[in-house]
Short mmCIF file of C-alpha atoms in Angstrom, two decimals:
data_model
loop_
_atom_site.label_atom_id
_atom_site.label_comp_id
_atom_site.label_asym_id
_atom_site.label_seq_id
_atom_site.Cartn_x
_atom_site.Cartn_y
_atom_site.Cartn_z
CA UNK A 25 0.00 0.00 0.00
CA UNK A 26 1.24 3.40 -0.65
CA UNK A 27 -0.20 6.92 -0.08
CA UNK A 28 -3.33 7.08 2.40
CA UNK A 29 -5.72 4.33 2.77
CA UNK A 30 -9.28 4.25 4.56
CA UNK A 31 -11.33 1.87 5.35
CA UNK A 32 -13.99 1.10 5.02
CA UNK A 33 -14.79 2.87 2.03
CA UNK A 34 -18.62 2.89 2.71
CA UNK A 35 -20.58 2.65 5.56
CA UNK A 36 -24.11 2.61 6.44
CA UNK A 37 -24.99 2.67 10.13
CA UNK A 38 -27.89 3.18 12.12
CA UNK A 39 -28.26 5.50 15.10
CA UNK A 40 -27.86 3.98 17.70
CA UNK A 41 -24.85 1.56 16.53
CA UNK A 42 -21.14 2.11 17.41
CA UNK A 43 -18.55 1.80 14.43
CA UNK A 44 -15.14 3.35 14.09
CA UNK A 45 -12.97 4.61 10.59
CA UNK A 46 -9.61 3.54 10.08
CA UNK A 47 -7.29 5.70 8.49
CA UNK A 48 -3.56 4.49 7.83
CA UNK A 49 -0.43 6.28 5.72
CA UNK A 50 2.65 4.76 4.59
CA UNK A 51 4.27 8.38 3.61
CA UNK A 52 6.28 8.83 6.82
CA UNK A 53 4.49 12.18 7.86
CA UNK A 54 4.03 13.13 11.68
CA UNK A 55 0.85 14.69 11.11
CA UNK A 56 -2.69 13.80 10.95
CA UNK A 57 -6.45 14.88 10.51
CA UNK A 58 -9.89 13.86 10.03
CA UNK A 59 -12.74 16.34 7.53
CA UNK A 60 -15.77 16.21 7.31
CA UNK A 61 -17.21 16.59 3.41
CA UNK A 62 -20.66 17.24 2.86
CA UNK A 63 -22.31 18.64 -0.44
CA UNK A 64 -22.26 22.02 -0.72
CA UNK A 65 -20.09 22.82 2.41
CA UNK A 66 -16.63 23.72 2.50
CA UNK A 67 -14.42 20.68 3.82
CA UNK A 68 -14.78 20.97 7.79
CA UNK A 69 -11.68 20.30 9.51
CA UNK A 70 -12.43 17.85 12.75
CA UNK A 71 -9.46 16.89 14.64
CA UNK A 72 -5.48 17.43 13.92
CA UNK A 73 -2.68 14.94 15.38
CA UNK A 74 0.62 16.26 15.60
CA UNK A 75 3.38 13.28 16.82
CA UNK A 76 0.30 11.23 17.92
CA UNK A 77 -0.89 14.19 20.41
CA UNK A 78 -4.33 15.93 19.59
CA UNK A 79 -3.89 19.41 18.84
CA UNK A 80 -6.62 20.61 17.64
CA UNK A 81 -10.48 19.89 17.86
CA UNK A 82 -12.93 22.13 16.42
CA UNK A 83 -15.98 21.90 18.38
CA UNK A 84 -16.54 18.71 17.32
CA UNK A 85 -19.45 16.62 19.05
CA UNK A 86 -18.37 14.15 21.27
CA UNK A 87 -20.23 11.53 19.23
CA UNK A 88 -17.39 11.28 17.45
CA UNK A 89 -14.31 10.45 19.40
CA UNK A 90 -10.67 9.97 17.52
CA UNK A 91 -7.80 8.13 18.59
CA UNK A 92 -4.02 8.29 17.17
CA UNK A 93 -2.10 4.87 18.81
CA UNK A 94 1.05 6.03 16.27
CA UNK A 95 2.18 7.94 13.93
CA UNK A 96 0.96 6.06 11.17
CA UNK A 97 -2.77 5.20 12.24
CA UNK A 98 -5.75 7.28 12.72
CA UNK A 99 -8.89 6.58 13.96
CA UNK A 100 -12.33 7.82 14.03
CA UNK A 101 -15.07 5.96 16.49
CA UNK A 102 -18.76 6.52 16.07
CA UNK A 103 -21.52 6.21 18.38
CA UNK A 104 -25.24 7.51 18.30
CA UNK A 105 -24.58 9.21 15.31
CA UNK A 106 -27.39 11.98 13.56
CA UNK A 107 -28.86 11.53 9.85
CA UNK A 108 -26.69 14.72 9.23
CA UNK A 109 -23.30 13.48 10.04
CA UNK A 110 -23.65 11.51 6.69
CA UNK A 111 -21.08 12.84 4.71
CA UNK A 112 -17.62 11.99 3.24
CA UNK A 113 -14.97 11.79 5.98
CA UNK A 114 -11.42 12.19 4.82
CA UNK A 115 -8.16 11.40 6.51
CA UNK A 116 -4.79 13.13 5.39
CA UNK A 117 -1.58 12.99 6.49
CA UNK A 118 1.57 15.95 6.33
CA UNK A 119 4.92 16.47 7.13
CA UNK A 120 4.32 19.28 9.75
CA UNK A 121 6.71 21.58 8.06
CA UNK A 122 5.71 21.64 4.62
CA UNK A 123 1.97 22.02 4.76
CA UNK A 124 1.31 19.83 2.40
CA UNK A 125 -1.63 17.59 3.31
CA UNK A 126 -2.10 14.33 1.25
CA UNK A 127 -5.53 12.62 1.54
CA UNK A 128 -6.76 9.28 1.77
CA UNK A 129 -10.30 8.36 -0.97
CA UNK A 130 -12.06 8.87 2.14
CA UNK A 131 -15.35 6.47 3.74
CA UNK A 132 -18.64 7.85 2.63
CA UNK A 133 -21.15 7.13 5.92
CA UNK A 134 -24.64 6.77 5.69
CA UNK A 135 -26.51 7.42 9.05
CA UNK A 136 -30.04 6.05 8.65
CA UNK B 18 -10.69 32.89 11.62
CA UNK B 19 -9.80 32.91 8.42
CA UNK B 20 -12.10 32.08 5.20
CA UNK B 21 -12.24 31.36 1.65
CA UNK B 22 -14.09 32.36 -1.00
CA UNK B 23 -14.31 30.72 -4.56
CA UNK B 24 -16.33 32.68 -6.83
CA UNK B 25 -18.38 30.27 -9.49
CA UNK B 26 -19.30 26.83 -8.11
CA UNK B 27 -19.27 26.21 -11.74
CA UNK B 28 -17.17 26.91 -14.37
CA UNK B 29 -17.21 25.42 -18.03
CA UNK B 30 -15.05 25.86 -20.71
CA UNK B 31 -14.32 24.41 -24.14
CA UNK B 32 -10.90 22.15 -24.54
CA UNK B 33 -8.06 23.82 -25.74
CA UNK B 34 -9.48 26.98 -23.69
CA UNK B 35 -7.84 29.01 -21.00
CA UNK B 36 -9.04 28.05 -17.17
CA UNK B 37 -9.44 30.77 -14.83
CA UNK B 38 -10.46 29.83 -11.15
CA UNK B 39 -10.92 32.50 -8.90
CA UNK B 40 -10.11 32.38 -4.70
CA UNK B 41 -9.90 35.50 -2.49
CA UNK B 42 -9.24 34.82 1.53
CA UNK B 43 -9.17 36.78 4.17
CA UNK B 44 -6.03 36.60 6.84
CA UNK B 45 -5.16 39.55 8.87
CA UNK B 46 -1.17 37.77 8.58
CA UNK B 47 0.80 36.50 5.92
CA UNK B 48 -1.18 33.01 4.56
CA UNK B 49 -0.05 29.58 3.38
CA UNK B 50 -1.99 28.89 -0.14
CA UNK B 51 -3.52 26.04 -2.03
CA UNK B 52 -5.54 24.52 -4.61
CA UNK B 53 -6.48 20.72 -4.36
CA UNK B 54 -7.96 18.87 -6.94
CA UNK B 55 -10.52 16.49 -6.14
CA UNK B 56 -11.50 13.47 -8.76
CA UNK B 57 -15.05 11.47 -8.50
CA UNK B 58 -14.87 9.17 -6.16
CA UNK B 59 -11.30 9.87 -4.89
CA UNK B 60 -9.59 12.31 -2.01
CA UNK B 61 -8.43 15.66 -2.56
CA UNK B 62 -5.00 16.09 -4.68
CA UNK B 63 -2.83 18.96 -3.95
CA UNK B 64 -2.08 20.98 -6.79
CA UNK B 65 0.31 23.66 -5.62
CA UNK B 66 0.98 25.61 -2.92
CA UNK B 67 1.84 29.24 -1.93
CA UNK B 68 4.41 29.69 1.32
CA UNK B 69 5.73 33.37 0.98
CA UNK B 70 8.13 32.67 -1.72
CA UNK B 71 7.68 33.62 -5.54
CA UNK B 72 4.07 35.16 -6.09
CA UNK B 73 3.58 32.97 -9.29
CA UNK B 74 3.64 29.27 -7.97
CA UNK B 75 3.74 26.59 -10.51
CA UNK B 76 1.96 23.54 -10.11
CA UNK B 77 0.97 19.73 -11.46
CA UNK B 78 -0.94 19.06 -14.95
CA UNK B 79 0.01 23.01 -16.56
CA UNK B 80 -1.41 24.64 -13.35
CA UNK B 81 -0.42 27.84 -11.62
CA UNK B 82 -1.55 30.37 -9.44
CA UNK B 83 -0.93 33.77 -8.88
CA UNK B 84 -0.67 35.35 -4.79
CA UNK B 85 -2.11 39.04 -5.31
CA UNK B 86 -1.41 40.50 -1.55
CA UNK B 87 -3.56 43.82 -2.66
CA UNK B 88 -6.23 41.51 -4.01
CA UNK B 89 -6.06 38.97 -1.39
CA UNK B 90 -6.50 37.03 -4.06
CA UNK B 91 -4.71 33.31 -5.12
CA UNK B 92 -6.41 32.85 -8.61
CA UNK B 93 -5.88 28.89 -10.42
CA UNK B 94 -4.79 29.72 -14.30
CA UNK B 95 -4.43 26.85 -16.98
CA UNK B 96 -3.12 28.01 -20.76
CA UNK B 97 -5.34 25.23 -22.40
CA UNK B 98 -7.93 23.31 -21.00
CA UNK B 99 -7.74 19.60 -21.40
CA UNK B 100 -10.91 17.02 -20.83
CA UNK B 101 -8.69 15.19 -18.01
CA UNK B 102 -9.06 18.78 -16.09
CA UNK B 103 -12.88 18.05 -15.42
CA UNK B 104 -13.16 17.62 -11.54
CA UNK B 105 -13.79 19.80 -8.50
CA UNK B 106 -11.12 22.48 -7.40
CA UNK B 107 -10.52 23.35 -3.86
CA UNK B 108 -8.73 26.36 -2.63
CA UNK B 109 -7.67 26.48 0.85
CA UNK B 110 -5.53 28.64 3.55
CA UNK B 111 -3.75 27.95 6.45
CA UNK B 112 -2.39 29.25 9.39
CA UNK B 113 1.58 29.96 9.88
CA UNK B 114 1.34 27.05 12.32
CA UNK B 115 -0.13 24.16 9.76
CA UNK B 116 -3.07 23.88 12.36
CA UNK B 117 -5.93 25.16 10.90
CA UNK B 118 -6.86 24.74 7.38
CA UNK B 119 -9.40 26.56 5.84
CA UNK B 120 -11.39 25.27 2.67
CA UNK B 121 -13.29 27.39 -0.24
CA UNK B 122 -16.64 25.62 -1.19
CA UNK B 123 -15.12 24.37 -4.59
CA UNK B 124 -15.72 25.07 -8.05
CA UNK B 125 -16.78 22.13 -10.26
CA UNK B 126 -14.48 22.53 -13.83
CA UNK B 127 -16.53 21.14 -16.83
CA UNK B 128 -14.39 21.06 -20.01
CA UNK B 129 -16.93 20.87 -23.63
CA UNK B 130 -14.94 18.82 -26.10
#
């Protein structure tokens, strides 16, 4: 595997089950995040990782709860989730000095 | 905070044409710069990147942008169109710190054979 990888790359869940996103790169970086993409929106940044330590959370519900174990993993756990957090959720991964974010295909989440 | 602002969610033009996507932000401080490409189906691509260097930033696939301070304005050029461009175009900004990234709404590039 190279790049960013996500799985799974669709899920459909109901609200009241409990199911997490995996996000994994192979690119070396020390830097990770999760987005939110939903039509029509600008791409919401959720949570930022910097050497496996959160450092940023933008007010996001505590439905959604991420964990970093290393460097190279990411993930995102889901429980009692809304009809409106269906939306693409995309993982990317930098090198903290360069900016430059490279992202996963993302899981597209159905919440029914 | 900061924002983006793409002007056009939709932009078509005819192969062989000249591609002009507009972005204007708004940062009280100096800004880090992007456009990201995004294919059906796939994640976001990064295209180039303005960090306080040269104003005109070259990019992948004929791309480049141009940093107006005096505009506040990081506008996505292409000489010629090709029907491989068609996707969805995001500009972004960040913060000096890499922290916070900031995304435009995207403009959605149709190219007419």
């Amino acid at each position: 595997e190279t790049g960013v990888t996500q799985t799974p790359r669709h899920l459909v869940m109901g609200m009241t089950n409990k199911k997490s996103l995996k996000c994994e790169q192979h690119l070396g970086h020390n830097a990770m995040y999760w987005y939110k993409q939903s039509a029509k929106k600008p791409l919401e940044l959720m949570f930022v990782y910097n050497f496996k330590e959160q450092t940023e959370n933008n007010s996001v519900p505590s439905r959604f709860s991420p964990e970093c174990p290393n460097s190279s993993h990411l993930f995102l756990h889901l429980h009692t989730l809304q009809p409106e957090d269906s939306a693409l959720y995309l993982c990317a991964s930098s090198q903290r000095q360069t900016y430059e974010q490279y992202f996963g295909p993302g899981t597209r989440l159905t919440v029914t | 905070a900061q924002s983006v602002t793409q002007l056009g969610s939709h932009v078509s033009v005819s192969e062989g044409a000249l591609v002009l996507l507009r972005c204007n932000y708004s940062s009280s401080v100096p800004p880090y710069l992007f456009w990201y490409v995004q294919y059906p189906n796939q994640g976001l691509q990064l295209l180039l990147k303005y960090t306080s260097a040269a104003t005109l930033v070259k990019g992948i696939n004929g791309f480049e942008a141009e940093f107006k301070k005096s505009e506040t304005s990081f506008h996505l050029t292409k000489p010629s169109a090709h029907m491989s461009d068609a996707a969805e175009y995001f500009c972004a900004v960040s913060d000096s710190g890499g922290n916070q990234f900031y995304f435009g709404t995207g403009t959605s590039l149709t190219v007419i054979p």
